[in-house]
CSV table of C-alpha atoms in Angstrom, one decimal:
chain,number,residue,atom,x,y,z
A,4,MET,CA,120.6,174.0,121.4
A,5,THR,CA,123.2,171.5,120.2
A,6,SER,CA,122.7,167.7,119.3
A,7,SER,CA,124.0,166.2,122.5
A,8,THR,CA,121.4,168.4,124.5
A,9,LEU,CA,118.3,167.9,122.1
A,10,PRO,CA,115.1,165.8,123.6
A,11,ARG,CA,115.5,161.8,122.9
A,12,ARG,CA,112.4,160.7,121.1
A,13,GLN,CA,110.6,157.7,122.5
A,14,PRO,CA,110.9,154.9,120.7
A,15,VAL,CA,107.6,153.8,118.5
A,16,THR,CA,105.4,150.8,119.4
A,17,PRO,CA,104.2,148.5,116.3
A,18,LEU,CA,100.6,148.9,115.3
A,19,ASN,CA,99.0,145.8,115.2
A,20,LEU,CA,96.9,144.8,112.1
A,21,ARG,CA,93.1,145.8,113.6
A,22,GLN,CA,94.9,149.5,114.2
A,23,ILE,CA,96.0,149.3,111.1
A,24,GLU,CA,92.8,148.4,109.8
A,25,VAL,CA,91.3,151.2,111.6
A,26,PHE,CA,93.5,154.5,110.8
A,27,HIS,CA,92.6,152.7,107.2
A,28,ALA,CA,89.5,153.4,107.6
A,29,ILE,CA,89.4,156.6,109.5
A,30,MET,CA,91.5,158.1,106.7
A,31,VAL,CA,89.2,156.5,104.0
A,32,ALA,CA,85.6,157.5,105.9
A,33,GLY,CA,86.6,161.2,106.9
A,34,SER,CA,85.1,160.6,110.5
A,35,LEU,CA,84.8,158.2,113.3
A,36,SER,CA,81.2,157.7,112.9
A,37,GLU,CA,81.7,156.9,109.6
A,38,ALA,CA,84.8,154.8,110.6
A,39,GLY,CA,82.5,152.7,112.9
A,40,ARG,CA,80.0,151.8,110.7
A,41,MET,CA,82.7,150.6,108.1
A,42,LEU,CA,83.8,148.3,110.7
A,43,CYS,CA,80.5,147.5,112.9
A,44,VAL,CA,82.2,148.9,115.7
A,45,SER,CA,80.8,152.1,117.8
A,46,GLN,CA,82.4,155.7,117.6
A,47,PRO,CA,83.8,155.3,121.0
A,48,ALA,CA,85.4,152.2,120.4
A,49,ILE,CA,87.0,154.0,117.0
A,50,SER,CA,87.7,156.9,119.1
A,51,ARG,CA,89.3,154.6,122.3
A,52,VAL,CA,91.9,153.0,119.0
A,53,LEU,CA,93.1,156.3,117.3
A,54,SER,CA,94.2,157.5,120.3
A,55,THR,CA,96.3,154.3,121.4
A,56,ILE,CA,97.6,154.6,118.0
A,57,GLU,CA,98.6,158.6,118.1
A,58,SER,CA,99.9,157.3,122.4
A,59,ARG,CA,101.8,154.8,120.3
A,60,LEU,CA,103.7,156.4,117.4
A,61,HIS,CA,104.3,159.4,119.8
A,62,PHE,CA,102.8,162.2,117.2
A,63,ALA,CA,99.2,163.2,115.7
A,64,LEU,CA,97.7,161.3,113.2
A,65,PHE,CA,94.8,164.1,113.0
A,66,ASP,CA,93.9,167.9,113.4
A,67,ARG,CA,90.5,167.7,115.0
A,68,GLU,CA,88.3,171.4,113.7
A,69,ARG,CA,85.4,171.8,114.6
A,70,GLY,CA,84.6,168.4,115.4
A,71,ARG,CA,86.1,167.3,112.2
A,72,LEU,CA,89.6,165.5,111.2
A,73,HIS,CA,92.1,166.5,108.7
A,74,PRO,CA,95.0,164.3,108.0
A,75,THR,CA,98.3,165.4,109.2
A,76,PRO,CA,101.2,164.8,106.8
A,77,GLU,CA,102.6,162.2,108.9
A,78,ALA,CA,98.8,161.1,108.3
A,79,HIS,CA,99.2,161.1,104.7
A,80,ARG,CA,103.0,159.8,104.3
A,81,LEU,CA,101.6,156.3,106.0
A,82,PHE,CA,98.6,156.0,104.1
A,83,ALA,CA,100.4,155.7,101.5
A,84,GLU,CA,102.0,152.5,102.7
A,85,VAL,CA,98.6,150.8,103.8
A,86,ARG,CA,96.8,149.8,100.7
A,87,PRO,CA,99.5,146.8,100.3
A,88,ILE,CA,99.2,145.3,103.7
A,89,LEU,CA,95.6,145.3,103.8
A,90,ASP,CA,95.6,143.9,99.9
A,91,GLY,CA,98.3,141.1,101.8
A,92,VAL,CA,95.5,140.1,104.5
A,93,GLY,CA,93.0,140.0,101.5
A,94,ARG,CA,94.7,137.5,100.0
A,95,PHE,CA,96.3,135.3,103.4
A,96,ASN,CA,91.4,135.8,104.4
A,97,ALA,CA,91.1,134.0,100.5
A,98,VAL,CA,94.1,131.6,100.7
A,99,ALA,CA,92.8,130.2,103.9
A,100,ALA,CA,88.8,130.3,102.8
A,101,SER,CA,90.4,128.4,99.9
A,102,LEU,CA,92.4,126.1,102.1
A,103,ALA,CA,89.1,125.2,104.2
A,104,GLU,CA,86.9,124.5,101.2
A,105,HIS,CA,89.1,122.6,98.8
A,106,GLY,CA,92.9,122.8,100.4
A,107,ASP,CA,95.7,123.8,97.7
A,108,GLY,CA,93.6,122.9,94.7
A,109,LYS,CA,95.6,119.6,94.4
A,110,LEU,CA,95.4,115.9,95.2
A,111,SER,CA,98.0,113.6,94.5
A,112,ILE,CA,96.4,109.6,95.0
A,113,VAL,CA,98.4,106.0,94.3
A,114,SER,CA,96.7,102.9,94.8
A,115,SER,CA,97.5,99.2,94.7
A,116,PRO,CA,96.4,98.3,91.1
A,117,SER,CA,94.0,96.7,92.0
A,118,TYR,CA,92.1,99.2,93.0
A,119,SER,CA,92.5,100.8,89.2
A,120,GLU,CA,89.3,99.0,87.9
A,121,TRP,CA,86.5,100.2,89.3
A,122,LEU,CA,87.3,101.8,93.3
A,123,MET,CA,89.5,104.4,92.7
A,124,PRO,CA,88.1,105.4,89.4
A,125,ARG,CA,84.3,105.8,91.3
A,126,ALA,CA,86.2,107.4,94.5
A,127,ILE,CA,87.1,109.9,92.3
A,128,GLN,CA,84.2,110.2,90.3
A,129,ARG,CA,82.5,111.2,93.1
A,130,PHE,CA,84.7,113.5,94.9
A,131,ARG,CA,85.4,115.5,91.6
A,132,HIS,CA,81.0,115.9,91.5
A,133,ARG,CA,81.8,117.1,94.9
A,134,HIS,CA,84.9,119.9,94.3
A,135,PRO,CA,84.9,120.3,90.4
A,136,THR,CA,87.6,122.7,90.4
A,137,VAL,CA,90.4,120.6,92.5
A,138,ARG,CA,93.1,118.6,90.1
A,139,VAL,CA,93.3,115.4,90.9
A,140,HIS,CA,96.4,112.7,90.3
A,141,TYR,CA,96.3,109.5,90.0
A,142,ARG,CA,98.4,106.7,89.6
A,143,PRO,CA,98.2,103.5,90.2
A,144,LEU,CA,101.8,101.6,91.3
A,145,PRO,CA,102.8,98.1,92.7
A,146,PHE,CA,103.8,97.8,96.3
A,147,ASP,CA,107.5,98.1,96.2
A,148,ALA,CA,106.6,101.2,94.8
A,149,LEU,CA,103.7,102.6,96.9
A,150,LEU,CA,105.4,103.0,99.7
A,151,PRO,CA,108.9,104.9,98.8
A,152,PHE,CA,106.5,107.8,96.7
A,153,VAL,CA,104.5,107.9,100.1
A,154,ALA,CA,107.3,108.5,101.9
A,155,GLN,CA,109.1,110.7,99.7
A,156,GLY,CA,106.0,113.4,99.3
A,157,GLN,CA,104.9,113.0,96.0
A,158,ALA,CA,101.9,111.6,97.0
A,159,ASP,CA,99.1,112.9,99.8
A,160,LEU,CA,97.7,109.2,100.1
A,161,CYS,CA,97.3,105.5,99.2
A,162,ILE,CA,95.4,103.0,99.5
A,163,ALA,CA,97.0,99.4,99.5
A,164,SER,CA,95.9,96.0,100.4
A,165,MET,CA,98.7,95.8,102.5
A,166,PRO,CA,99.9,97.8,105.9
A,167,PRO,CA,103.3,98.9,105.8
A,168,PRO,CA,106.0,97.1,108.1
A,169,GLU,CA,106.0,98.3,111.2
A,170,GLY,CA,108.8,101.2,112.4
A,171,SER,CA,107.9,102.4,108.9
A,172,GLU,CA,108.0,105.6,108.5
A,173,LEU,CA,104.3,105.8,107.6
A,174,ARG,CA,101.3,105.6,108.5
A,175,ALA,CA,98.2,102.7,108.4
A,176,ARG,CA,94.8,102.4,109.7
A,177,GLU,CA,92.4,99.8,107.8
A,178,ILE,CA,89.2,102.0,105.8
A,179,GLY,CA,87.2,99.3,104.8
A,180,GLN,CA,87.3,95.1,103.5
A,181,GLY,CA,86.3,93.2,101.2
A,182,ASN,CA,85.5,90.1,99.7
A,183,ILE,CA,87.6,87.1,97.7
A,184,MET,CA,85.9,86.1,94.7
A,185,CYS,CA,86.4,83.9,91.5
A,186,ALA,CA,86.0,85.4,88.1
A,187,VAL,CA,85.6,83.2,85.3
A,188,PRO,CA,85.0,83.5,81.5
A,189,ARG,CA,81.1,83.4,80.7
A,190,GLY,CA,80.4,79.4,79.6
A,191,HIS,CA,83.0,78.0,81.5
A,192,PRO,CA,82.3,74.9,83.7
A,193,LEU,CA,82.7,77.0,87.3
A,194,ALA,CA,80.3,79.7,85.9
A,195,ASP,CA,77.0,77.3,87.5
A,196,VAL,CA,78.5,76.2,90.5
A,197,ASP,CA,77.4,77.9,93.5
A,198,GLU,CA,80.7,78.3,95.2
A,199,VAL,CA,84.1,77.9,94.1
A,200,ARG,CA,86.5,75.9,95.9
A,201,VAL,CA,89.9,74.7,95.7
A,202,ASP,CA,90.1,71.7,94.1
A,203,ASP,CA,87.0,72.3,91.7
A,204,ILE,CA,89.6,74.9,90.2
A,205,ARG,CA,91.8,72.4,89.3
A,206,GLY,CA,92.1,71.4,85.8
A,207,SER,CA,91.6,74.9,84.5
A,208,THR,CA,93.5,77.4,84.1
A,209,LEU,CA,94.6,79.6,87.1
A,210,ILE,CA,95.5,82.7,86.2
A,211,GLY,CA,97.4,83.5,90.2
A,212,TYR,CA,99.6,86.7,91.5
A,213,GLY,CA,103.3,86.5,91.8
A,214,SER,CA,103.8,85.6,95.2
A,215,ASP,CA,106.3,88.2,96.2
A,216,THR,CA,103.1,90.6,96.0
A,217,PRO,CA,100.7,91.0,98.8
A,218,PHE,CA,97.5,89.5,96.5
A,219,GLY,CA,99.5,87.1,96.0
A,220,ARG,CA,100.3,86.1,99.5
A,221,LEU,CA,97.0,86.4,99.8
A,222,SER,CA,95.6,84.1,97.5
A,223,ALA,CA,97.7,81.7,98.9
A,224,GLN,CA,96.1,81.1,101.6
A,225,PHE,CA,92.1,79.5,99.6
A,226,LEU,CA,95.1,77.9,96.7
A,227,THR,CA,96.7,75.6,99.1
A,228,SER,CA,94.2,72.1,99.7
A,229,GLU,CA,94.8,68.7,101.3
A,230,ARG,CA,96.2,67.7,97.7
A,231,GLY,CA,98.6,70.5,97.4
A,232,MET,CA,99.4,73.7,96.8
A,233,LEU,CA,97.6,75.1,92.9
A,234,ALA,CA,100.6,76.8,91.7
A,235,PRO,CA,99.2,79.4,88.8
A,236,ASP,CA,99.2,78.4,85.0
A,237,ILE,CA,100.0,82.2,84.4
A,238,GLU,CA,101.2,85.0,86.7
A,239,ILE,CA,100.5,88.0,86.5
A,240,ARG,CA,101.1,91.1,89.5
A,241,SER,CA,97.3,92.6,89.7
A,242,THR,CA,93.7,92.9,89.3
A,243,PRO,CA,93.9,94.4,85.9
A,244,GLU,CA,95.5,91.9,84.3
A,245,ALA,CA,93.4,89.0,85.7
A,246,MET,CA,89.9,90.9,84.4
A,247,ALA,CA,92.2,91.1,81.0
A,248,LEU,CA,92.8,87.8,80.6
A,249,VAL,CA,89.7,85.6,81.9
A,250,ARG,CA,87.8,88.4,79.7
A,251,GLU,CA,89.6,86.9,77.1
A,252,GLY,CA,88.8,83.6,78.0
A,253,VAL,CA,92.5,82.5,79.2
A,254,GLY,CA,91.6,81.0,82.5
A,255,VAL,CA,89.9,82.1,85.5
A,256,ALA,CA,91.6,84.3,88.6
A,257,LEU,CA,90.9,85.2,92.0
A,258,MET,CA,89.6,89.0,92.3
A,259,GLU,CA,89.2,91.8,94.5
A,260,SER,CA,85.9,92.6,95.5
A,261,PHE,CA,86.5,96.4,95.2
A,262,GLY,CA,88.8,95.6,92.2
A,263,TYR,CA,85.4,95.3,89.9
A,264,THR,CA,81.9,96.3,89.3
A,265,PRO,CA,79.3,92.7,89.2
A,266,ASP,CA,77.3,95.1,86.5
A,267,GLY,CA,80.0,96.1,84.4
A,268,ALA,CA,82.2,92.0,84.3
A,269,GLY,CA,80.5,92.0,80.8
A,270,ASP,CA,82.0,88.2,80.0
A,271,ILE,CA,83.3,87.0,82.9
A,272,VAL,CA,81.0,85.4,85.5
A,273,LEU,CA,82.1,86.4,89.5
A,274,LYS,CA,81.6,83.3,92.5
A,275,PRO,CA,82.1,83.4,96.0
A,276,ILE,CA,84.7,81.4,96.7
A,277,ARG,CA,84.7,78.8,100.2
A,278,PRO,CA,85.9,79.2,102.5
A,279,ALA,CA,85.4,82.4,102.4
A,280,LEU,CA,88.8,85.1,102.8
A,281,ASN,CA,88.7,88.8,103.3
A,282,HIS,CA,91.1,91.2,102.3
A,283,LYS,CA,91.4,94.3,104.2
A,284,ILE,CA,92.4,97.7,102.7
A,285,TYR,CA,94.3,100.4,103.9
A,286,LEU,CA,95.0,103.9,104.2
A,287,ILE,CA,98.6,105.1,103.8
A,288,HIS,CA,99.9,108.2,104.9
A,289,ALA,CA,103.0,110.3,105.7
A,290,ARG,CA,103.4,109.9,110.0
A,291,GLN,CA,104.9,112.8,110.4
A,292,GLN,CA,102.1,115.1,108.4
A,293,ALA,CA,98.9,115.6,109.1
A,294,MET,CA,96.7,115.4,106.1
A,295,SER,CA,94.8,118.1,104.0
A,296,THR,CA,91.7,118.7,104.6
A,297,LEU,CA,91.2,117.7,100.9
A,298,ALA,CA,92.5,114.0,101.4
A,299,ARG,CA,90.3,113.8,104.6
A,300,GLY,CA,87.7,115.0,102.3
A,301,PHE,CA,88.5,112.2,99.4
A,302,VAL,CA,89.0,109.4,102.6
A,303,ALA,CA,85.9,110.5,103.5
A,304,THR,CA,84.3,109.9,99.8
A,305,LEU,CA,85.7,106.9,99.4
A,306,ALA,CA,84.5,105.1,102.9
A,307,HIS,CA,81.2,106.0,102.0
A,308,LEU,CA,81.7,103.7,99.0
A,309,LEU,CA,83.7,100.5,100.8
A,310,ALA,CA,80.4,100.9,103.1
A,311,ARG,CA,78.7,99.2,100.7
A,312,ASN,CA,80.3,96.4,99.4
A,313,PRO,CA,80.2,95.6,95.9
A,314,GLU,CA,79.9,91.9,96.0
């Protein structure tokens, strides 16, 4: 018979992972019943899968003799290729389980500097207590640097005092709200008043925020009275700088209620202001990318802290 008259072989139908797993189990166990016990299925189910496998391959994988299975040379050849496949499946499942529990094992967070003294450290501490193997990269940045950092994919999430502008490629959601307080040095005349009004501050050194900062725009609402706008004597950019100056007795400053913790104020006395002024806290992340399991877990930890305002 010439080559032109040889019968044409039928094309092989590829096996799926379950069929490969069954073949592997039969080779390891040596019988259909033991393979069924390995895979927690019945012997007839294993037999049906084996029949399908051989039908798809168009050749026998086992010779049946006196109720026992003997692998064919083709079966031995295929068995040599099975281990790397199942190892890959095992690694896939391990990674999937790790992602479900811990994400990819690292979390990058940025925030307004105002939250770097108490809120973010406390949230990170609690989060790490629950997820001790997760690496956290945290960086406080000024608002004009925060948004590009997130937009470029360099941070998983951002906590800020203002939302991004309309039409931004970033998504914002309000996750909490705090109050504005007045921080004064211990022993300062304002330390004995119940509430601080803007005209009470006149005559004291005011540590204020740049008008181009989110907190500067917010505090301007309080610093304006019938006597006009009260301009800062010392201009800074964020709450940690203001706290350091107040601790040194330089002057008084407006503070965000989540920018400090009262029991850690030390030489600072914190006073409510009138009229009261609230500030919103925003979660910001990339619009086109869903937050990871880790990021959602951190936000849940943060939301729990925000629910108990340390005013």
